[in-house]
Coordinates of C-alpha atoms in Angstrom, one line a residue:
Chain V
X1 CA 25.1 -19.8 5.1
X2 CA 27.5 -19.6 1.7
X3 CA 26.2 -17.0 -0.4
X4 CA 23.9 -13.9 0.2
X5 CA 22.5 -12.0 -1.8
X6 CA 20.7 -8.4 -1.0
X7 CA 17.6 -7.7 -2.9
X8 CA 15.9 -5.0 -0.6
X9 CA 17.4 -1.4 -2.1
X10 CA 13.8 -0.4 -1.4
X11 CA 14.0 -1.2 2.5
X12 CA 17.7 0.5 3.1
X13 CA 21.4 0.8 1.6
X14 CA 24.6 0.4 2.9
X15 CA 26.2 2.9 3.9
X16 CA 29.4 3.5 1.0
X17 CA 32.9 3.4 2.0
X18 CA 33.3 7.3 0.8
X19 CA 30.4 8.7 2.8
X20 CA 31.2 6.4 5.9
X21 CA 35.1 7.7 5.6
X22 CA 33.8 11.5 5.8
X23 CA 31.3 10.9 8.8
X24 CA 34.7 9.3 10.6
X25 CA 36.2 12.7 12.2
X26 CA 32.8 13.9 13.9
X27 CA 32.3 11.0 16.0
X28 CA 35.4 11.6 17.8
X29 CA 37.7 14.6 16.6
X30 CA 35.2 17.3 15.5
X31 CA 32.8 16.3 18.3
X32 CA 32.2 19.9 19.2
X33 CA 28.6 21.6 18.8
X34 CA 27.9 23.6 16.4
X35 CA 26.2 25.9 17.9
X36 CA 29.0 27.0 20.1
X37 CA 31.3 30.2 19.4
X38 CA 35.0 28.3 19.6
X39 CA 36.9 26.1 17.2
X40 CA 35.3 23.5 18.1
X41 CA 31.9 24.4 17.0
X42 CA 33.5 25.9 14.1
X43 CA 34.4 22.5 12.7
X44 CA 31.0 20.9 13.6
X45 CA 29.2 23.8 11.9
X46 CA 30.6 24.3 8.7
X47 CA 30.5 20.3 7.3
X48 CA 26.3 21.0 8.2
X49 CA 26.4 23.8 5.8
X50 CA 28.5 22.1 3.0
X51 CA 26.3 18.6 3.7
X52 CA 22.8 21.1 3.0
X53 CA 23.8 22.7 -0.3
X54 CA 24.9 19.0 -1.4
X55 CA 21.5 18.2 -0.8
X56 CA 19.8 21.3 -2.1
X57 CA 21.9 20.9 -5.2
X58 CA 21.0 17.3 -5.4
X59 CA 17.7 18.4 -5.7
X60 CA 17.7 21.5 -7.8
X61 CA 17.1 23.3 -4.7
X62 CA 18.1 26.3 -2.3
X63 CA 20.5 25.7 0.8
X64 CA 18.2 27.6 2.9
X65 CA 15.0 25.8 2.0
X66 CA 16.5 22.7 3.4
X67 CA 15.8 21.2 6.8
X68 CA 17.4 18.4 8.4
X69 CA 14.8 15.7 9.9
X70 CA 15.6 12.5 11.6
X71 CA 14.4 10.9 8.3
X72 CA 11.5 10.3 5.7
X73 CA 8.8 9.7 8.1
X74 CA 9.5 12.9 10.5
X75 CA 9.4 15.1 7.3
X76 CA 6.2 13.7 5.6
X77 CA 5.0 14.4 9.3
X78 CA 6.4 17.4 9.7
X79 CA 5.4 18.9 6.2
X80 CA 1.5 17.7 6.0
X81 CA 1.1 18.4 10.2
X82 CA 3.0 22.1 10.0
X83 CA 1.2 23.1 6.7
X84 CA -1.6 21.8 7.8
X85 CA -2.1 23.5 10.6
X86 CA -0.2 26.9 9.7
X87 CA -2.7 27.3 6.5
X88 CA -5.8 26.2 8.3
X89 CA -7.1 29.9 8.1
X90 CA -7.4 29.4 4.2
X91 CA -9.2 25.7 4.3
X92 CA -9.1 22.2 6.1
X93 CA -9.3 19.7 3.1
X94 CA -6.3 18.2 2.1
X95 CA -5.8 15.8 -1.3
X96 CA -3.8 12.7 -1.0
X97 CA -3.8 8.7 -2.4
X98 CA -4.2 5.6 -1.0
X99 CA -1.0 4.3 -2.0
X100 CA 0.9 6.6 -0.1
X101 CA 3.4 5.4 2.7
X102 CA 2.1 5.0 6.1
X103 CA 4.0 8.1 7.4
X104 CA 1.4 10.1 4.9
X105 CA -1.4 8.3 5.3
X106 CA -1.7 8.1 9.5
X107 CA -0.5 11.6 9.5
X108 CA -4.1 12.7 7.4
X109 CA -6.1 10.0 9.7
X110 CA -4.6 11.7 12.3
X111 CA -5.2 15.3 11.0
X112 CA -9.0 14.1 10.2
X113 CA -9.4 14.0 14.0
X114 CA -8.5 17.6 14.3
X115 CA -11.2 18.9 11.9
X116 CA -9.2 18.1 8.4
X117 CA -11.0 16.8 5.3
X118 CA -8.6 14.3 3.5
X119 CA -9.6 12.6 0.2
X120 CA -7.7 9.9 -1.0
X121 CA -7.6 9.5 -4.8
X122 CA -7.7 6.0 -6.0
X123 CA -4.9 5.0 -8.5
X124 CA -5.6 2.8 -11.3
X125 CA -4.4 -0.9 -12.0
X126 CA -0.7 0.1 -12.5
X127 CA -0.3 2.6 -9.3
X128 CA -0.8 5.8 -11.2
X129 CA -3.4 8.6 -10.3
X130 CA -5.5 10.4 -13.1
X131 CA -4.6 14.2 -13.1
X132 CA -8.6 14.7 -13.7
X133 CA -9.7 12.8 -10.2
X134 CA -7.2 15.2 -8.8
X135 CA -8.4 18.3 -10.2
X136 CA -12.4 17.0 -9.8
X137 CA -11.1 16.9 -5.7
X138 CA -10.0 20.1 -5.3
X139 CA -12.5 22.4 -3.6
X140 CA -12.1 25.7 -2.3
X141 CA -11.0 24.2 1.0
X142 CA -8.1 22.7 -0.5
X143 CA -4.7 23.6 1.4
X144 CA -2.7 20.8 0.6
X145 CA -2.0 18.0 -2.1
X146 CA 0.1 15.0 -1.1
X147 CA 1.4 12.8 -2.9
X148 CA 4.2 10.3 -3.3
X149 CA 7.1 10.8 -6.0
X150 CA 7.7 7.0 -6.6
X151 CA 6.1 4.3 -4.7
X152 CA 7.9 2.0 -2.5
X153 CA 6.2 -1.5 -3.0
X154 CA 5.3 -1.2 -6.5
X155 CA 7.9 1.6 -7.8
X156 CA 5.1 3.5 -9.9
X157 CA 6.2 7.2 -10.4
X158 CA 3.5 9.6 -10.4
X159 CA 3.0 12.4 -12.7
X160 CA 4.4 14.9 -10.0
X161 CA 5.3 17.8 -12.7
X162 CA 1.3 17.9 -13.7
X163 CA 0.6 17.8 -10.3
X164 CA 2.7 20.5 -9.2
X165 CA 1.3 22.7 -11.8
X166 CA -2.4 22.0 -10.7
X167 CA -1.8 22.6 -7.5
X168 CA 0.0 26.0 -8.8
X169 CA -2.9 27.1 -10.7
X170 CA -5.0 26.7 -7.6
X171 CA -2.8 28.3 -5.4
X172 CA -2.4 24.8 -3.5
X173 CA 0.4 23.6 -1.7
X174 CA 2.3 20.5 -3.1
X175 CA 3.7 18.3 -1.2
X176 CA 5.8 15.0 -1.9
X177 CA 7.2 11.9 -0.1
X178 CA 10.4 11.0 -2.8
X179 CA 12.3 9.1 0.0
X180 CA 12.5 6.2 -2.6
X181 CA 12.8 8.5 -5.8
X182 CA 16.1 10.0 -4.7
X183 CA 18.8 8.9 -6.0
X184 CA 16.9 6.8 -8.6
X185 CA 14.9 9.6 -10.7
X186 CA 16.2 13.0 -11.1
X187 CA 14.7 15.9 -9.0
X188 CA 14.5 19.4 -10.1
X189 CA 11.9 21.5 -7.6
X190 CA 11.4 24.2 -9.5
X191 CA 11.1 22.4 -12.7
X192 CA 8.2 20.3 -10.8
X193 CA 6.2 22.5 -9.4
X194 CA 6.9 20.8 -5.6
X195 CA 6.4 23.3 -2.6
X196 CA 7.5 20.7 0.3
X197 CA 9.4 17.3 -0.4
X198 CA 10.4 14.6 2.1
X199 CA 13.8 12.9 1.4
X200 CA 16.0 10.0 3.2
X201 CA 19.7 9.2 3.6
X202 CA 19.5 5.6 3.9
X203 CA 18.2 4.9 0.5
X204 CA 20.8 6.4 -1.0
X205 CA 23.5 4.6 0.9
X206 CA 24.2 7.2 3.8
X207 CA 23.7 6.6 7.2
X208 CA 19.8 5.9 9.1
X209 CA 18.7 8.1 11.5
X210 CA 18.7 11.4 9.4
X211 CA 16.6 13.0 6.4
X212 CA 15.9 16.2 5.2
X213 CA 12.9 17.9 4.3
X214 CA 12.6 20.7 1.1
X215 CA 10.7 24.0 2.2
X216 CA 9.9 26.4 -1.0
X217 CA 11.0 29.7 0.8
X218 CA 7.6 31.4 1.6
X219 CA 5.4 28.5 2.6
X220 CA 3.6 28.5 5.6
X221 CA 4.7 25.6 7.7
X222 CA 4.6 25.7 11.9
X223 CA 7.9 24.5 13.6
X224 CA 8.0 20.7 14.4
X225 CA 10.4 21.1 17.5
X226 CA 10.5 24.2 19.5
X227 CA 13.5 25.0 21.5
X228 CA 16.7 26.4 20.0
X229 CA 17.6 27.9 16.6
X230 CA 18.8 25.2 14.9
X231 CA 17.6 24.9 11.2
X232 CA 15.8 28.3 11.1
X233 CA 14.4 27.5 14.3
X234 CA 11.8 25.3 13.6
X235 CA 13.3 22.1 14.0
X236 CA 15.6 22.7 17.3
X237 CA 17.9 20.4 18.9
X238 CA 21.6 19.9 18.6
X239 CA 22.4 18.9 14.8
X240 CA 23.2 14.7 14.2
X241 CA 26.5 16.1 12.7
X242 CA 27.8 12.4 11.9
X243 CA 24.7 12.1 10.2
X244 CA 24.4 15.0 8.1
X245 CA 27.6 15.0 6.6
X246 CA 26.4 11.2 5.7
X247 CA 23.7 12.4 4.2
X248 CA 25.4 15.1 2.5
X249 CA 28.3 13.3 0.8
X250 CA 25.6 10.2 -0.3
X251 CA 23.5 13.0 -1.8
X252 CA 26.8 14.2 -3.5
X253 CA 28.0 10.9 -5.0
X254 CA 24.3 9.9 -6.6
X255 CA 24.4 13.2 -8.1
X256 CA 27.3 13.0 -9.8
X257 CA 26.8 9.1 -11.0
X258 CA 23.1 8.9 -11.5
X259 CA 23.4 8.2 -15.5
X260 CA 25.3 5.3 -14.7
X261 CA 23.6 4.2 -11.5
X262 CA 20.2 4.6 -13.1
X263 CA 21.5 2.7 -16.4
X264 CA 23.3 -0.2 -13.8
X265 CA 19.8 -0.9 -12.1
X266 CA 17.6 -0.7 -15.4
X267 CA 20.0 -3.5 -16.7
X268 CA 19.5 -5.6 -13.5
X269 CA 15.9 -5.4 -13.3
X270 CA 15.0 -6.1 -16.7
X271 CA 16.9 -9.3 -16.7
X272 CA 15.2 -10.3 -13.4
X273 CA 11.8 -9.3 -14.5
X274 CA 11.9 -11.0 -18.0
X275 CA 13.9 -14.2 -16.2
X276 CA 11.2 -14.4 -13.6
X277 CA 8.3 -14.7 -16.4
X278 CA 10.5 -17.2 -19.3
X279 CA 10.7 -19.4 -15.9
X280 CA 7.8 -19.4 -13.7
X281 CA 4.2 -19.7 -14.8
X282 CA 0.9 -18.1 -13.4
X283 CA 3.0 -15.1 -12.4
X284 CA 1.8 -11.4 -12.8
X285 CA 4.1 -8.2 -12.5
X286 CA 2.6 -5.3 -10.3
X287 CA 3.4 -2.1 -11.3
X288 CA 3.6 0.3 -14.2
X289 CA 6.4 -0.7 -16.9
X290 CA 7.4 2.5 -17.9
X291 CA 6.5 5.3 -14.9
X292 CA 8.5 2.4 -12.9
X293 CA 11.7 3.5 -10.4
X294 CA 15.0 1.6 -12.1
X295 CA 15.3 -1.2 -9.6
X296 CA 12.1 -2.0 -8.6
X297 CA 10.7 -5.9 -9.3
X298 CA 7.3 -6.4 -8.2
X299 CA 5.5 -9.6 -8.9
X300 CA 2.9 -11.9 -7.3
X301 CA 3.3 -16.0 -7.7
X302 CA -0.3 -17.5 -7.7
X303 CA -1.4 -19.7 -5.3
X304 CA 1.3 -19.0 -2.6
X305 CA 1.6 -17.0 0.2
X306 CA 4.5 -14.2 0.4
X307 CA 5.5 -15.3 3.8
X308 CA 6.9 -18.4 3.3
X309 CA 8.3 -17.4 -0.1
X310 CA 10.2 -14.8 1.6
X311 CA 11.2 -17.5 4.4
X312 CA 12.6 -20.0 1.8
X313 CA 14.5 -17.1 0.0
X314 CA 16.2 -16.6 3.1
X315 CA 17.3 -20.1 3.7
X316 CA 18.8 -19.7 0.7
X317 CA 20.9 -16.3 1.3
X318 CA 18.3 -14.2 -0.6
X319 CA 17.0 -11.1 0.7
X320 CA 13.7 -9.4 -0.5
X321 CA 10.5 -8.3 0.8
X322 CA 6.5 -9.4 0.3
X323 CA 3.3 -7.0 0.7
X324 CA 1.6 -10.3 2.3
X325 CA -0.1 -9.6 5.8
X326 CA 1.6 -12.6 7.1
X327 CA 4.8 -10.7 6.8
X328 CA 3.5 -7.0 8.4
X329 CA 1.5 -8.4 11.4
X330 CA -1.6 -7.4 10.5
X331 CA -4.8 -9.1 8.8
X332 CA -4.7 -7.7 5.2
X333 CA -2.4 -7.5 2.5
X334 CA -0.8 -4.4 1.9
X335 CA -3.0 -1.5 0.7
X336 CA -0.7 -0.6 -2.1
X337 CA -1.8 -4.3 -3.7
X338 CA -5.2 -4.1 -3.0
X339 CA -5.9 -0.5 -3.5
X340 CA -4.6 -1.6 -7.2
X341 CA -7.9 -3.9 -7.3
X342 CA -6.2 -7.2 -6.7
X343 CA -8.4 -9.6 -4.9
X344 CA -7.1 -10.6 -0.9
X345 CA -5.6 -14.5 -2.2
X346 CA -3.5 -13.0 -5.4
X347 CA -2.2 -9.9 -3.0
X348 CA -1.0 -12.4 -0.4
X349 CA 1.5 -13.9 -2.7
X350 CA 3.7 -10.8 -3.8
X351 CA 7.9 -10.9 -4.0
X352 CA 9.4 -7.6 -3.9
X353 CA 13.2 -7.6 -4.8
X354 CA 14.7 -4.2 -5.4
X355 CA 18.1 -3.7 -6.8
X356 CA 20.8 -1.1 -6.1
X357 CA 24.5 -0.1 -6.9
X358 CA 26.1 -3.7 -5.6
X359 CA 23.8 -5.7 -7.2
X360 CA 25.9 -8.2 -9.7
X361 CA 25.3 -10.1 -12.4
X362 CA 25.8 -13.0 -11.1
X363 CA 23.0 -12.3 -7.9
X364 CA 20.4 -12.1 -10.7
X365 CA 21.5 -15.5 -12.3
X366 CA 21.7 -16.9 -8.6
X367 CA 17.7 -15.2 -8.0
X368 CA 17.2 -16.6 -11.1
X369 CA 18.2 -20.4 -10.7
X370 CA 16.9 -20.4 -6.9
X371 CA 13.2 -18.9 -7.2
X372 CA 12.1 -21.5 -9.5
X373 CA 12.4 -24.3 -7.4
X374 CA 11.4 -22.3 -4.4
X375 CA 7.8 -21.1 -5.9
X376 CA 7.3 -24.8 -7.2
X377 CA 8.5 -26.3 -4.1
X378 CA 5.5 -24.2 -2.3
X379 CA 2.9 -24.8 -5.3
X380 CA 3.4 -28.1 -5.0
X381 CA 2.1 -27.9 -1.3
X382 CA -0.6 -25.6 -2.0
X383 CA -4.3 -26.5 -2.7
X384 CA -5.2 -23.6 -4.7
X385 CA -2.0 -25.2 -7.8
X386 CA -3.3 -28.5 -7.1
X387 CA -6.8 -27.4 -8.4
X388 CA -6.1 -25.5 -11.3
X389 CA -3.1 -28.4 -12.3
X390 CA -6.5 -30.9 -11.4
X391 CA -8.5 -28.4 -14.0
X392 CA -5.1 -29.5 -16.8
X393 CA -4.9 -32.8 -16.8
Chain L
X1 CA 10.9 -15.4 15.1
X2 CA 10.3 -19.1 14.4
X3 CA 11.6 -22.2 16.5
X4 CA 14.0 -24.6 15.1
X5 CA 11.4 -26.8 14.3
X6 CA 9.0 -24.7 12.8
X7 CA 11.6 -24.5 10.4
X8 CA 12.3 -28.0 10.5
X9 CA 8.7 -29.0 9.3
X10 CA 8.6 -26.0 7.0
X11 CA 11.6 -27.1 4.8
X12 CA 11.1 -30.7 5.0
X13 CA 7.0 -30.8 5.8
X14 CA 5.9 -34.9 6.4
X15 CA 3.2 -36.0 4.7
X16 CA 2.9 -33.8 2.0
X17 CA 0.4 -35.0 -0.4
X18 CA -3.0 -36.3 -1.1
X19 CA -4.7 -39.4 -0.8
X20 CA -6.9 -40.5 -3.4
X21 CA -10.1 -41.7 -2.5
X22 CA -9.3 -40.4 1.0
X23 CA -11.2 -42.0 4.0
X24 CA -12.0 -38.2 4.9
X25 CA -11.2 -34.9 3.6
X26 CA -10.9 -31.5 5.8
X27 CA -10.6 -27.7 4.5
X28 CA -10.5 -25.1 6.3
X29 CA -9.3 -21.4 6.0
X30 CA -9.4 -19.5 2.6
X31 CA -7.3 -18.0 0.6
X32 CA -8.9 -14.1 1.2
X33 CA -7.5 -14.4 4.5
X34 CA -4.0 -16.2 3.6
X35 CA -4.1 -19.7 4.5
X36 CA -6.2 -22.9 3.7
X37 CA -5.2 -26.1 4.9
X38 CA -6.2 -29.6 3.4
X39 CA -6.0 -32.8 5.7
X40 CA -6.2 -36.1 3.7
X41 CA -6.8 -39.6 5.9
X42 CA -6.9 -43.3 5.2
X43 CA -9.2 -44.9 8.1
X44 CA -8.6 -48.7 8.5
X45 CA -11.2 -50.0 11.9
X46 CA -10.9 -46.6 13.1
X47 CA -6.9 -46.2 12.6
X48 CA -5.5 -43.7 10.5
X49 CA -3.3 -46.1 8.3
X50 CA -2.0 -42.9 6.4
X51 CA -2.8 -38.8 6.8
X52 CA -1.2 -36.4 3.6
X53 CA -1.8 -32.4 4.2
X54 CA -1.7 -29.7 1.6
X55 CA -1.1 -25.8 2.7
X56 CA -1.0 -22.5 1.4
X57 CA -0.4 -20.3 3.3
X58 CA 2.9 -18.8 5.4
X59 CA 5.5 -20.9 7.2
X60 CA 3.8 -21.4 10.6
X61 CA 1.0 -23.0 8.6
X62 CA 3.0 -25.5 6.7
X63 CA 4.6 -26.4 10.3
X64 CA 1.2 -26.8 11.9
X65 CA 0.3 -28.7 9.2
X66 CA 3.1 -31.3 8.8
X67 CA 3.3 -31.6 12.5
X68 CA -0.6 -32.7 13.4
X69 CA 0.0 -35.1 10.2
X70 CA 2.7 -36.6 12.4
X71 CA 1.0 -36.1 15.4
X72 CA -2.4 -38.1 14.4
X73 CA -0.6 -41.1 11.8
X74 CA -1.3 -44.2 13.5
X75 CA -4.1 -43.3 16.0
X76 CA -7.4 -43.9 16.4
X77 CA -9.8 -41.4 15.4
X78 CA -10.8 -40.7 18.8
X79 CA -7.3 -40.0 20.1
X80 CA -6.7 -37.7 16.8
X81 CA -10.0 -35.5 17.9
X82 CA -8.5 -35.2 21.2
X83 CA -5.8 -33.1 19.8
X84 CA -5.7 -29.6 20.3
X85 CA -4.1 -26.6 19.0
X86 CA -2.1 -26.1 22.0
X87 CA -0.8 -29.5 21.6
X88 CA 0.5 -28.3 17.8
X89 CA 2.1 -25.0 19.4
X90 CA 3.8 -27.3 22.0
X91 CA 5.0 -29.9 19.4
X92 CA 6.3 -27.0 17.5
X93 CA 8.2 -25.3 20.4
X94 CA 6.1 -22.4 20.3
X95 CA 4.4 -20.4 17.6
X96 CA 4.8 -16.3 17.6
X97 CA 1.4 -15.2 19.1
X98 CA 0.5 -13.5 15.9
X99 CA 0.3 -17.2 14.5
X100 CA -1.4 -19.0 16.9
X101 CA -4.4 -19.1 14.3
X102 CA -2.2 -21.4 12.0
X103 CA -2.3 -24.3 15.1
X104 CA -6.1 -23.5 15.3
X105 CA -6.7 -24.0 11.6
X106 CA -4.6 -27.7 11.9
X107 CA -6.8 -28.9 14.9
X108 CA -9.9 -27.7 12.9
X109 CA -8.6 -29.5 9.4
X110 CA -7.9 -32.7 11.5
X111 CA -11.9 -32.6 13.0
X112 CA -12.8 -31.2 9.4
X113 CA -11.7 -34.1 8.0
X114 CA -12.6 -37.0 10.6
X115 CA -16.7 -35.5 10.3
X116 CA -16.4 -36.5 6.4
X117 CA -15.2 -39.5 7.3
X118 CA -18.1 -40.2 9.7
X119 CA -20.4 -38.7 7.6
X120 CA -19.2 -41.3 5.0
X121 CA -19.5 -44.2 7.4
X122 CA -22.1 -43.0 9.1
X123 CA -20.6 -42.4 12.5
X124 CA -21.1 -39.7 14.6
X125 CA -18.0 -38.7 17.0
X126 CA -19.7 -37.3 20.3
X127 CA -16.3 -35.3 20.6
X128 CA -17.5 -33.2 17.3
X129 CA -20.6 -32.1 18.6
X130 CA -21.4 -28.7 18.5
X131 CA -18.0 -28.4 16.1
X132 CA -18.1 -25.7 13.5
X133 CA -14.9 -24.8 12.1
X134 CA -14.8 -20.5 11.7
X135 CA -13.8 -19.7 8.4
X136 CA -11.8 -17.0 9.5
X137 CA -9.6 -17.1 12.7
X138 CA -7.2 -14.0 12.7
X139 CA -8.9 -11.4 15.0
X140 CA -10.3 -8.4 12.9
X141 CA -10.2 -6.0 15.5
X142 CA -8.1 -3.3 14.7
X143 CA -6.5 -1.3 16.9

């Protein structure tokens, strides 16, 4: 294979150079624990509590009120599971969408089997929920709203700072998966109203295997892991030290560049967006085109399936990613597409290519000159094109 | 996840095409679901002279379809409707068992299209008795 180009941000990052050089020395040197007394543990300990106010500052937040995770999904579990069941004295209905990740969603289906109420609010045709379904929802039962920052398939941002403040005037907790708004949108808790927030290092180019999640001091929550003290004591086990400072140092460096990172990516995407529909027909972008994250590109080809789109970008070098169920193992099309009202055939043919901080120029020109030929190479094997070209002639 | 020649037909698929004023025509599948396939024959004394196919759907369809086209051009009918989807996974090296359905949906287009073409000529195959293509072969159980 000659040339390769990455086009799935959304999925993970690379880990960068800087972050990778500072997770170096606890692997081997500073292997010590940092819950020990010695030197040792010394060195392990303080990098944790430099990485967590990185983090916290990243997000406008307190040192304290962060807690390390093993990534996105263990916090959106952690966060709906712990305030669910810590608040239950005070109500068992809980407000989400059905957009939301699979870490939020088959946390609530699970929860509905222990004697929660969940309501999922629909969104409308570009991903976005109306603030007056959510406030028509909440009953006195309410504990908990859930709902995602930015959504990973279609990149719609939701109105979390109207959402926060409903849920404030009801005296409702607010929680929010912004794994895939880090980095990309800037986060201020306070200034949003959010109680709990799940966040990820390998979306913003640090290390997998670690994530953090944001507790507003005061909020119920019970422990996820019970053992020893480590964060506060309600997530024990011996601290991913390697990991954290990863995390830490990523969360660091998007901080301080996010004008420019944020400004790269818009760049990117709007030439891939408006090259995708000056060269391909019958195409249809998904998504909101303002409340949309930076490098997000969202669009369904007509009359092919996403499987072997994805299959034939590949051959090519071209990484991206397709909400078809050919390419998630199960029957349907993913429930982001269909829960914005697109009918089963058009959902099946959806490209998702999401750009980040190495994406070039010149991989958008390559995307651009490839696709083409790839989507017509495929509608001219499909039925459905032949028909409507039949309907042309 | 795909053999080398499941790749093989998927980039360069044989018989891609339609026939017009085809012998037979077969669909099957739909679109809700993710794949429809579209077999195309030329019948000379009960020969196929000439089979074209058109797919959409994901790569192990396209396979399944270019290999039955190669797999039934030149036979008699009868030795095409004695093709099975088992014989497509095997002439494929395997399909993932998550796309087994796509070699089901080629023997069904091949059958599909072979009943027009008796119901054209008025011939009736006793091998396609009792055959009713589903329109829907992934299994809808969830877990």
């Amino acid at each position: 294979m000659n040339k390769r180009v990455y086009l799935d941000y959304a999925a993970t990052t690379p880990v960068k150079e800087e972050v990778f050089e500072e997770m170096k020395p606890y692997f081997t040197e500073k292997f010590g624990n940092p819950s020990s007394i010695y030197s040792y543990g010394r060195e392990a300990k303080q990098p944790i509590d430099v990485a967590r106010t990185r983090i916290a500052n990243a997000v406008g937040a307190k040192p304290e009120e962060i807690y390390f995770t093993a990534g996105g999904s263990e916090s959106d579990n952690w966060a709906i599971k712990g305030i669910a069941f810590a608040n239950k004295n005070k109500g068992n209905h809980i407000i989400t969408t059905k957009i939301e990740h699979h870490a939020v969603l088959h946390t609530c289906e699970y929860l509905e089997k222990y004697g929660f109420e969940v309501t999922y609010l629909e969104v409308d045709e570009f991903g976005r929920i109306h603030l007056e379904d959510l406030e028509k929802a909440i009953t006195d039962k309410t504990i908990l709203i859930s709902i995602m920052f930015a959504n990973n398939e279609i990149g719609t941002i939701q109105p979390i700072k109207e959402i926060g403040q409903i849920a404030r005037e009801n005296k409702i907790y607010f929680h929010t998966d912004a794994v895939q708004a880090l980095g990309n949108v800037k986060i201020d808790v306070d200034d949003l109203n959010i109680d709990s927030m799940s966040i990820s290092s390998h979306k913003i180019y640090g290390p997998k295997g670690i994530g953090a999640m944001y507790l507003r001091k005061g909020v119920k929550i019970h422990s996820f892991v019970h053992g020893g003290a480590q964060e506060r004591k309600r997530r024990a086990g011996t601290e991913n030290v390697p990991g954290i400072v990863g995390f830490g140092k990523a969360a660091q460096l998007i901080t301080e560049n996010m004008d420019e990172h944020i400004n790269h990516m818009m760049c990117l995407k709007d030439k891939l967006i408006n090259g995708i529909i000056e060269r391909i027909d019958f195409v249809k972008l998904n998504g909101h085109s303002e409340y949309r994250l930076p490098g997000n590109v969202n669009f369904i080809f007509e009359f092919i399936e996403g499987e072997s789109l994805l299959l034939s970008l590949d051959l090519v070098g071209i990484a991206g990613s397709s909400g078809s169920a050919c390419t998630s193992g199960s029957l349907d099309p993913s429930h982001v597409l269909m829960a914005l009202g697109l009918p089963h055939e058009i959902a099946h043919g959806s490209l998702r290519l999401t750009i980040g901080s190495f994406t070039t120029e010149e991989d958008i020109d390559y995307v651009l000159e490839e696709l083409p030929k790839i989507v017509q190479r495929l509608r001219d094997m499909s039925p459905l094109y032949e028909e409507v070209k039949g309907g042309q002639k | 996840m795909y053999t080398e020649k499941v790749m093989d037909h998927f980039m360069n698929p044989r018989n891609v095409g339609e026939i017009e004023n085809a012998a037979g025509v077969g669909q099957v599948g739909n679109a809700k679901c993710g794949d429809i396939m579209k077999i195309y024959l030329d019948v000379e004394d009960e020969i196929i002279k000439d089979v074209k196919f058109k797919t959409f759907g994901c790569g192990s369809a396209i396979a399944s379809s270019s290999v039955a086209t190669e797999m039934i051009k030149g036979k008699t009918v009868h030795e095409a409707l004695a093709i099975t989807n088992k014989a497509v996974v095997e002439a494929l090296g395997g399909l993932p068992p998550v796309k087994i359905h796509c070699s089901v949906l080629a023997e069904e287009a091949i059958k599909t299209a072979i009943l027009d073409y008796g119901k054209k000529n008025n011939i009736t195959f006793k091998e396609l008795e009792g055959f009713n293509p589903t329109e829907d072969h992934h299994d809808h159980e969830e877990e």
